Coordinates of C-alpha atoms in Angstrom, one line a residue:
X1465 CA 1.7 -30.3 23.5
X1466 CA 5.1 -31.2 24.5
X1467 CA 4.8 -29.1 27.6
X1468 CA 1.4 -30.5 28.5
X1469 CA 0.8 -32.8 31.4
X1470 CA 1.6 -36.5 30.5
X1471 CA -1.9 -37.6 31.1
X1472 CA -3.5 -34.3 29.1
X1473 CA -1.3 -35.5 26.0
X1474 CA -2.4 -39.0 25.9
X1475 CA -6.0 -37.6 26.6
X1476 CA -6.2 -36.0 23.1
X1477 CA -4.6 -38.5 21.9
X1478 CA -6.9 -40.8 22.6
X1479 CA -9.6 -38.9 22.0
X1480 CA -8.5 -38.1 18.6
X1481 CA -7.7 -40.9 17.8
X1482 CA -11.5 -42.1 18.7
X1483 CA -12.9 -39.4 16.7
X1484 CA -11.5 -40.8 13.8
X1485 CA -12.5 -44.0 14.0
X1486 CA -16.2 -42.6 15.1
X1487 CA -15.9 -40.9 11.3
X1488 CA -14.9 -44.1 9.7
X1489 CA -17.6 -45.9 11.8
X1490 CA -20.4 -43.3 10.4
X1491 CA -19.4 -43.0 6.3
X1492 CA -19.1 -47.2 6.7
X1493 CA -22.8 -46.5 8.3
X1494 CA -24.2 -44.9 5.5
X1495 CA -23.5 -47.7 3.3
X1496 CA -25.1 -50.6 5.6
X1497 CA -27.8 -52.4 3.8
X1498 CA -30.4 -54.8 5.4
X1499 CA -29.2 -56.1 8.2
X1500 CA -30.2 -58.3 11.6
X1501 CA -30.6 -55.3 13.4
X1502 CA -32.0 -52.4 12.6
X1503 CA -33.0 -50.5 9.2
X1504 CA -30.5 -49.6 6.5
X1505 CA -28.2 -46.8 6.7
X1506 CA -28.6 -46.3 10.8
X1507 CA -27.3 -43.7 12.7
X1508 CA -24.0 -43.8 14.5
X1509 CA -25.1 -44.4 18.1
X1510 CA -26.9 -47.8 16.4
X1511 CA -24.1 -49.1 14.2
X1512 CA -21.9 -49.4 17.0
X1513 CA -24.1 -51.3 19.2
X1514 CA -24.5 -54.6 16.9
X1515 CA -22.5 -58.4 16.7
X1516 CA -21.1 -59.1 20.9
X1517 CA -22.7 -55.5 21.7
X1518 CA -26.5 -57.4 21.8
X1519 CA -24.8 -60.5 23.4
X1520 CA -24.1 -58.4 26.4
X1521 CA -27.0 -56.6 26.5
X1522 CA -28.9 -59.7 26.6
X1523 CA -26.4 -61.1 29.7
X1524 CA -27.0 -57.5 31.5
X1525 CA -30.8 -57.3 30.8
X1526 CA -31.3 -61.2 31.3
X1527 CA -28.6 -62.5 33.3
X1528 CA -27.2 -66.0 32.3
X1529 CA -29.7 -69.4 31.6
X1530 CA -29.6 -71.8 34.1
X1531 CA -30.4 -74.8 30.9
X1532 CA -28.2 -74.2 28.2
X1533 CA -29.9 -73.7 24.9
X1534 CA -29.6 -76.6 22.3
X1535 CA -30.7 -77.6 19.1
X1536 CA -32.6 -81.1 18.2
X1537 CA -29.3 -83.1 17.7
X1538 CA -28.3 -81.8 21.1
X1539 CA -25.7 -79.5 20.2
X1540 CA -25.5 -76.1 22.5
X1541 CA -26.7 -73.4 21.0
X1542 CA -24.9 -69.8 20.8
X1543 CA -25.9 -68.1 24.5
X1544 CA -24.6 -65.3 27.0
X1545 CA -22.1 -67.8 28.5
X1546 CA -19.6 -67.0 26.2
X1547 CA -19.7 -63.5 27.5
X1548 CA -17.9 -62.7 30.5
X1549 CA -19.5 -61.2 33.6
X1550 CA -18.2 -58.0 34.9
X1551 CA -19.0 -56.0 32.0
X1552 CA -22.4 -56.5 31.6
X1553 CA -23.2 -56.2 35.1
X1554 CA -21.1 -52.9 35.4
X1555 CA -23.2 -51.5 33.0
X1556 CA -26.6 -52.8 34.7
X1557 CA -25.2 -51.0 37.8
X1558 CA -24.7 -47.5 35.7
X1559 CA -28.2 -48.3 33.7
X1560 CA -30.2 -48.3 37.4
X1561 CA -28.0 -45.5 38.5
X1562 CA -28.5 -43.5 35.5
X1563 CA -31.7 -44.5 34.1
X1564 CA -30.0 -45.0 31.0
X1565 CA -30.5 -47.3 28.1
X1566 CA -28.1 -50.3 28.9
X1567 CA -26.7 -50.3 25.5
X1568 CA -25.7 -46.7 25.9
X1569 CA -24.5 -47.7 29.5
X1570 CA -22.1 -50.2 28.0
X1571 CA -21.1 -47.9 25.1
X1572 CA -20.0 -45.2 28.0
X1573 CA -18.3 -47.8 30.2
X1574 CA -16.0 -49.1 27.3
X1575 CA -15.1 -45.4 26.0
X1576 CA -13.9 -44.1 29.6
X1577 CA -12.0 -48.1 30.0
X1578 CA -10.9 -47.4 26.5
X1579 CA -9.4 -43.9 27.7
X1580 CA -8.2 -45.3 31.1
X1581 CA -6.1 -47.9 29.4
X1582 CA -4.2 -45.4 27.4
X1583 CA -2.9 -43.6 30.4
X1584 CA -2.3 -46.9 31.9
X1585 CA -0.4 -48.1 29.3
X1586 CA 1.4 -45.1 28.8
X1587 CA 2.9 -45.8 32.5
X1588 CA 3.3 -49.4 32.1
X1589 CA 5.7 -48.2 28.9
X1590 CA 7.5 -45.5 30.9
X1591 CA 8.9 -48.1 32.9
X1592 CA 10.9 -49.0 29.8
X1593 CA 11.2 -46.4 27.7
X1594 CA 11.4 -42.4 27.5
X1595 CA 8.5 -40.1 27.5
X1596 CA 8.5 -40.2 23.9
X1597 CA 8.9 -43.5 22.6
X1598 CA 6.2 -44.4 25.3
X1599 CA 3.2 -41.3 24.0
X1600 CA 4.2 -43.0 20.5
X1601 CA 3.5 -46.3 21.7
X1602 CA 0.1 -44.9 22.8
X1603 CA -0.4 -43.4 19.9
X1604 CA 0.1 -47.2 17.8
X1605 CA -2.1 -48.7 20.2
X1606 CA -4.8 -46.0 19.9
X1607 CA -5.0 -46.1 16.3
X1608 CA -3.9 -50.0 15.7
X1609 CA -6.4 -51.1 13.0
X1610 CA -9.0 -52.8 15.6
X1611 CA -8.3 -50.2 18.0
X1612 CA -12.2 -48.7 17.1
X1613 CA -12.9 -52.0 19.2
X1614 CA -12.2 -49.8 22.0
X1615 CA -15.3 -47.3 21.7
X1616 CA -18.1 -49.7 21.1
X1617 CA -19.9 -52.0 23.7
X1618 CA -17.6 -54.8 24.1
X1619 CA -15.4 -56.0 26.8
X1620 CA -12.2 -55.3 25.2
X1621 CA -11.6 -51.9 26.4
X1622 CA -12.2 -52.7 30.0
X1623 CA -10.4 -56.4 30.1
X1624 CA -7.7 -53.6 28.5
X1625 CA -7.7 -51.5 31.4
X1626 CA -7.6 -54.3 33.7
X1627 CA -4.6 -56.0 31.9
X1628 CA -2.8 -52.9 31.6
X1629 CA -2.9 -51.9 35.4
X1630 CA -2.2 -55.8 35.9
X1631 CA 1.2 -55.8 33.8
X1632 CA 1.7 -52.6 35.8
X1633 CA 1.5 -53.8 39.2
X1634 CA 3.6 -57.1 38.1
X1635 CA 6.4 -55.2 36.9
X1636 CA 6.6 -52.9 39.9
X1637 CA 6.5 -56.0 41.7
X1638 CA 3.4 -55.1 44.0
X1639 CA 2.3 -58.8 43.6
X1640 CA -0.6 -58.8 46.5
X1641 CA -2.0 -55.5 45.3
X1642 CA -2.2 -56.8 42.2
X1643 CA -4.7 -59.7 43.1
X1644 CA -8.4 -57.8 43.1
X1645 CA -6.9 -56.6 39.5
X1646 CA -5.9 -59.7 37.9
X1647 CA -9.1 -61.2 39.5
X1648 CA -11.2 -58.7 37.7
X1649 CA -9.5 -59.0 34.5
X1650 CA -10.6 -62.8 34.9
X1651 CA -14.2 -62.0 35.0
X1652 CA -13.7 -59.4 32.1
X1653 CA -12.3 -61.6 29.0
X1654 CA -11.0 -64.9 29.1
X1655 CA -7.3 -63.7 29.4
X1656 CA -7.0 -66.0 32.6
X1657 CA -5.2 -68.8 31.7
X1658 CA -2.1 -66.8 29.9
X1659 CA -1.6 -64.7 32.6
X1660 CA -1.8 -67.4 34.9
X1661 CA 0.9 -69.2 32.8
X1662 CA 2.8 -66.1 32.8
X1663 CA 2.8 -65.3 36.1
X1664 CA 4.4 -69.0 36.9
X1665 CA 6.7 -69.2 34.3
X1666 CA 7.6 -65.5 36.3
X1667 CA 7.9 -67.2 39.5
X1668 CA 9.9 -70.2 38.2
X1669 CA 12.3 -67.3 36.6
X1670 CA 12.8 -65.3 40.1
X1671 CA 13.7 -68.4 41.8
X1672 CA 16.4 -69.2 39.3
X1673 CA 17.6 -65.9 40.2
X1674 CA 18.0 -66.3 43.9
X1675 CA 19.2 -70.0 43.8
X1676 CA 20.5 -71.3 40.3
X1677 CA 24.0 -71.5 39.5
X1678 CA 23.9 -67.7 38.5
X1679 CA 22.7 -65.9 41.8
X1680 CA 24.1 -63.0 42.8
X1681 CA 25.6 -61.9 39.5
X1682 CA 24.6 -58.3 38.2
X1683 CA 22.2 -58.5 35.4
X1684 CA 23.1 -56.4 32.3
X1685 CA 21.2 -53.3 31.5
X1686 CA 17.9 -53.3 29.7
X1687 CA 16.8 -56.4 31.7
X1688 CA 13.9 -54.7 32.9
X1689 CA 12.3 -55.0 36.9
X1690 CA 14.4 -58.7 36.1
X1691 CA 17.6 -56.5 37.1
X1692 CA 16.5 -56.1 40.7
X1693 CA 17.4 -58.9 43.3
X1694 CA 14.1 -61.0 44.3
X1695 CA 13.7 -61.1 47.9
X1696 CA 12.0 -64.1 49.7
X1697 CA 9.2 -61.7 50.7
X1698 CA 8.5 -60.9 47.2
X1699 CA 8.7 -65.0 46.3
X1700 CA 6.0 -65.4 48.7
X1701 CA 4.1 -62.4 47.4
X1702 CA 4.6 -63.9 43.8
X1703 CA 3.1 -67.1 44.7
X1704 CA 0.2 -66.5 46.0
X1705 CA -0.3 -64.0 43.2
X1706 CA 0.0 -66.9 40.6
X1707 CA -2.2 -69.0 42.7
X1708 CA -4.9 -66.4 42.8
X1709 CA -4.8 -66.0 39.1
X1710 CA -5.0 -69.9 38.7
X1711 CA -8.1 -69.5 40.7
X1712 CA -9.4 -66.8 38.9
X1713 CA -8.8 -68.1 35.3
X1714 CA -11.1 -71.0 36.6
X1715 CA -13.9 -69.2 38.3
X1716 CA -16.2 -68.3 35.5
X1717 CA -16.2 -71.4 34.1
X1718 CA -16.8 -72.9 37.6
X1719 CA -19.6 -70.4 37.6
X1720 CA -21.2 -71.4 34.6
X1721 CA -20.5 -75.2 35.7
X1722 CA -23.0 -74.0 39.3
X1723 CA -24.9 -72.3 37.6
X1724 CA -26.2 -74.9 35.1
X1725 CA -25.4 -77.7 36.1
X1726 CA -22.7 -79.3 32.9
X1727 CA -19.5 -79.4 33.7
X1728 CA -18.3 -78.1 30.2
X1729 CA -20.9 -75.4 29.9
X1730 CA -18.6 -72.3 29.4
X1731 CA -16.3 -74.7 26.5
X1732 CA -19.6 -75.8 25.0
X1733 CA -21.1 -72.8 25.0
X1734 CA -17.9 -70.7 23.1
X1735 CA -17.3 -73.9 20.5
X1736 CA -20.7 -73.1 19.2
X1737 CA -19.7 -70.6 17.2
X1738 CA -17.4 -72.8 15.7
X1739 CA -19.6 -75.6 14.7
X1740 CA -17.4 -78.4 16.5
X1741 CA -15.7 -79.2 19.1
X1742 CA -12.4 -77.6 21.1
X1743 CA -9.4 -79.6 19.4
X1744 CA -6.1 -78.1 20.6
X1745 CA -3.9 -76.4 17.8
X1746 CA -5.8 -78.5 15.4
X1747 CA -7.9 -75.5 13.8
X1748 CA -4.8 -73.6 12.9
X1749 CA -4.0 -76.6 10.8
X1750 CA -7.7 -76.3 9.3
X1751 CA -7.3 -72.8 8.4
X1752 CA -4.0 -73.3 7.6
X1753 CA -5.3 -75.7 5.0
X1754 CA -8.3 -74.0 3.9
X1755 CA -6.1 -70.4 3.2
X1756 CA -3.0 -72.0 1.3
X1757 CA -3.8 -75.5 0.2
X1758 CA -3.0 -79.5 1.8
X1759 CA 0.6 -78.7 1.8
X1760 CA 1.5 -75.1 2.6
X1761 CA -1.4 -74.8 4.8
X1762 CA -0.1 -77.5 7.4
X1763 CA 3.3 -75.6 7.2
X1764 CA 1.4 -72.1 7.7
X1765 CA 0.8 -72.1 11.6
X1766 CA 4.7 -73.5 11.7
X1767 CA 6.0 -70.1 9.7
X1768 CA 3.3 -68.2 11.8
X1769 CA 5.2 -69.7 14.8
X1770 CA 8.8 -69.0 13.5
X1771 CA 8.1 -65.3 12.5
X1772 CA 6.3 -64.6 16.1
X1773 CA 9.7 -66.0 17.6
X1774 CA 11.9 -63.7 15.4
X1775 CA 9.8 -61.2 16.3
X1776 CA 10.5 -61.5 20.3
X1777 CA 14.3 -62.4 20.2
X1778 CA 14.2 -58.7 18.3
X1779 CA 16.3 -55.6 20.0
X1780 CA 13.2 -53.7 20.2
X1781 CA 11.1 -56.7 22.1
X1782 CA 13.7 -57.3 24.2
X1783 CA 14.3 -53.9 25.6
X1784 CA 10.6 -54.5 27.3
X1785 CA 11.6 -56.5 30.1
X1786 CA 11.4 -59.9 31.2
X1787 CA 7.5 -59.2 32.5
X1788 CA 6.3 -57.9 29.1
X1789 CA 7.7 -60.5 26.9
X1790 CA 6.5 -63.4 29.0
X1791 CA 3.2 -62.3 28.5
X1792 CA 3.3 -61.5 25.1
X1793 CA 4.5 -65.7 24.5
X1794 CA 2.2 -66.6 26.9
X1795 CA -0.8 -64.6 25.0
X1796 CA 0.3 -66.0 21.8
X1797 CA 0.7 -69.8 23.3
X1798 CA -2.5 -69.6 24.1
X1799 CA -4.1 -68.5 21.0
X1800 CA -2.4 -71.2 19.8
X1801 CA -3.3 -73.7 21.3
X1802 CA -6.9 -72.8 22.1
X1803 CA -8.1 -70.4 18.7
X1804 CA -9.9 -71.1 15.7
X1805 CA -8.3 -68.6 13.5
X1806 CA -10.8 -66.6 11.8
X1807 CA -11.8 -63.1 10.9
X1808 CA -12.3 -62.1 14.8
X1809 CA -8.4 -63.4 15.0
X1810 CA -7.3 -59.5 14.5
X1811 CA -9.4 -58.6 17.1
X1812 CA -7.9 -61.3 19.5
X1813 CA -4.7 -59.7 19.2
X1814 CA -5.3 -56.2 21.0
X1815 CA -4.2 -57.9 24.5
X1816 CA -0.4 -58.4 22.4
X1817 CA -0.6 -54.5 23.3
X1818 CA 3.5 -54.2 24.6
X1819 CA 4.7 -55.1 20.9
X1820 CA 3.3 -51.1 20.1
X1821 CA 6.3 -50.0 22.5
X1822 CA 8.4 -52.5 20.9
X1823 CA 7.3 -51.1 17.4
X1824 CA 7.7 -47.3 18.6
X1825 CA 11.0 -47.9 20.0
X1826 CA 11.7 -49.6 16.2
X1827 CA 13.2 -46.7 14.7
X1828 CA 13.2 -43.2 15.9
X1829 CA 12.3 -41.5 12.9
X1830 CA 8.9 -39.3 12.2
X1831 CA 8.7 -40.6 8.9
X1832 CA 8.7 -44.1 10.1
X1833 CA 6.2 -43.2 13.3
X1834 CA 3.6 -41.2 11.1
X1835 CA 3.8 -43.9 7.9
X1836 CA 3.0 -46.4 10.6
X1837 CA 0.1 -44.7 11.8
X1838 CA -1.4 -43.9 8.6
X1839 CA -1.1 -47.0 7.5
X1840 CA -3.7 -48.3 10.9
X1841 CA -5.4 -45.8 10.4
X1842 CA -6.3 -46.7 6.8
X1843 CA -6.2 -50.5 7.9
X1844 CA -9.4 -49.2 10.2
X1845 CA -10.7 -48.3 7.4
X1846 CA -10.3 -51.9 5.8
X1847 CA -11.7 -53.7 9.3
X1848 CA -14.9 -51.7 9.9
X1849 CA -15.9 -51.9 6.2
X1850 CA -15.3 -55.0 5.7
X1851 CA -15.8 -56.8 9.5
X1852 CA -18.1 -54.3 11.2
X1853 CA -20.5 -53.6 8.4
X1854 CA -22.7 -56.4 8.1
X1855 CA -23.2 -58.5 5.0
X1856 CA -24.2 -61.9 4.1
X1857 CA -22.2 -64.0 2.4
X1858 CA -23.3 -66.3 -0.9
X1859 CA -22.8 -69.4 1.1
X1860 CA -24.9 -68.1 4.1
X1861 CA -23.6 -66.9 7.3
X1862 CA -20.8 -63.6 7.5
X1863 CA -17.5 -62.6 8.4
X1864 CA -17.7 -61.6 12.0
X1865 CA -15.3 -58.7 14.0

């Protein structure tokens, strides 16, 4: 394959990797029992389509309430709100176009995001790294254990894309062009507010570069786009590109506040799968407690913290450039601050994508690569038997993906 063109090789790599998971997905098929769904043992085509799948079904068949759902005490119920916009109504579109089912509409718009991230992300990593370290890097994002995420109807694939081609267009400094993207990643998933973070903490970073105390000094090698001098055209550029994304991290929200009238509707609406209210960092502590006891547990999310750190003042980290490690802290400050840690955590942790270039660029050896990817791959194996399938537990309730 080596002689193949770039975007041919990540293709099949892609592809494969896909075809993989789609086995996994169907022998973890033949074992599901009674379920919510459908009947025992479905086929492929059905497994794939259950948990978020029939949320946004619901939001492209329905559309949105205008009264948010609530129990007796009050209390919003679980509704479409919690699902962002653009996927859904993308597939609505192809469904009309089509005539289509609009579960199978979704399921085809997340496998061709799915395949347009991977040639995304392979550019976004050739800005940092040879042609092979970069195809390996697909290849550990392609087969990361929740990477089968990325053929069934949810929104990560295409809030994937969108992030992708976003970290792109940041890191080749094309700042305005990058505004419909970021914009539509906004309406895709709620990855907003980091990148809105990230994007300012850029902006605060390029202007110490053109007026602190260091300005004008050559940056050493391996800084990244952060090596080339910031012009005040691009400043300009830059800022309106983080105000844009403020405004975008706000608007669906804002749209759910129009829309039904409460202010909180959108924070309501996703704190009903948690059973209580948004607490910041608090339900790390929780878990933290609930996992490893009163006293380890409130040290957990503290070592959790320490070993992420570690982690991005590596060599391998820090050869990604100054763009791709702000929005890795960013994406994990967030998490922080606003997740309940739970079984849909793994899944959460797909948009920490650039860490795969990271972890190619580790070590150069095939035996490292290919343990690496045997070990997702039978980690895939873990996560769709034990999160995907669906089963009850004693206390009521299940594990979710």
């Amino acid at each position: 394959m080596a002689g193949w063109p770039w975007w041919l090789q990540v293709s099949l790599i892609f592809i494969a990797a896909r075809l993989v998971s789609a086995c996994i997905f169907m022998a973890a098929a033949i074992h599901q029992g009674t379920n919510p769904w459908f009947p025992p043992a479905p086929d492929y085509w059905n497994f794939i389509t259950i948990w978020d799948g029939r949320w946004y079904q619901e939001a492209a068949d329905n559309g949105y309430p205008s009264d948010l759902p609530v129990d007796g005490n009050g209390v919003v119920k679980e509704n479409a709100w919690a699902f962002h916009a653009l996927f859904p109504f993308l597939a609505r579109g192809l469904a009309a176009m089509t005539g289509m089912g609009t579960l199978p509409a979704l399921t085809a718009i997340a496998m061709v995001a799915g395949l347009g991230a991977a040639l995304v992300i392979f550019k976004l990593f050739r800005e940092f790294a040879g042609k092979r370290a970069a195809m390996w890097g697909v290849i550990f994002v392609s087969t990361f254990p929740v990477s089968p995420i990325l053929q069934v109807p949810y929104a990560e694939s295409l809030n994937l894309l969108l992030l992708s081609a976003s970290l792109l267009l940041v890191v080749r400094r094309r700042y305005l062009i990058a505004i419909p993207v970021v914009l539509l990643m906004c309406l895709s998933r709620p990855t907003g507010v980091p990148f809105a973070a990230m994007l300012g903490l850029l902006l605060l970073w390029r202007l110490w570069q053109r007026y602190g105390p260091s300005a004008g000094r050559t940056l050493p090698p391996g800084s990244g786009s952060g090596a080339a001098p910031t012009s005040v055209r691009s400043l300009v550029s830059l800022t309106v590109l983080v105000l844009a994304t403020g405004l975008g991290a706000l608007a669906w929200p804002a749209i759910a506040w129009a829309v039904t009238g409460d202010q909180a509707a959108y924070t309501r609406t996703e704190t009903a799968w948690r059973g209580h209210d948004l607490v910041p960092f608090k339900p790390w502590f929780d878990t933290g407690r609930m996992l490893f006891g009163p006293l380890l547990g409130v040290l957990a999310p503290f070592v959790f913290t320490a070993l992420f750190i570690l982690v991005m003042m590596s060599k391998p980290v820090r050869a990604l450039g100054t763009e791709l490690r702000l929005w890795c802290a960013c994406y994990m400050g967030y998490l922080l601050v606003f997740l309940h840690p739970q079984t849909s955590t793994f899944r959460m942790l797909l948009p920490l994508f650039p860490l795969a270039l990271g972890a190619a660029q580790l070590s150069k050896s095939k035996a490292y690569r290919g343990t690496v990817v045997v070990m997702f791959v039978l980690l895939q194996i873990v996560w769709i038997v034990w999160l995907w399938a669906w089963a009850p537990l004693p206390g009521g309730g299940d594990y979710p993906p």
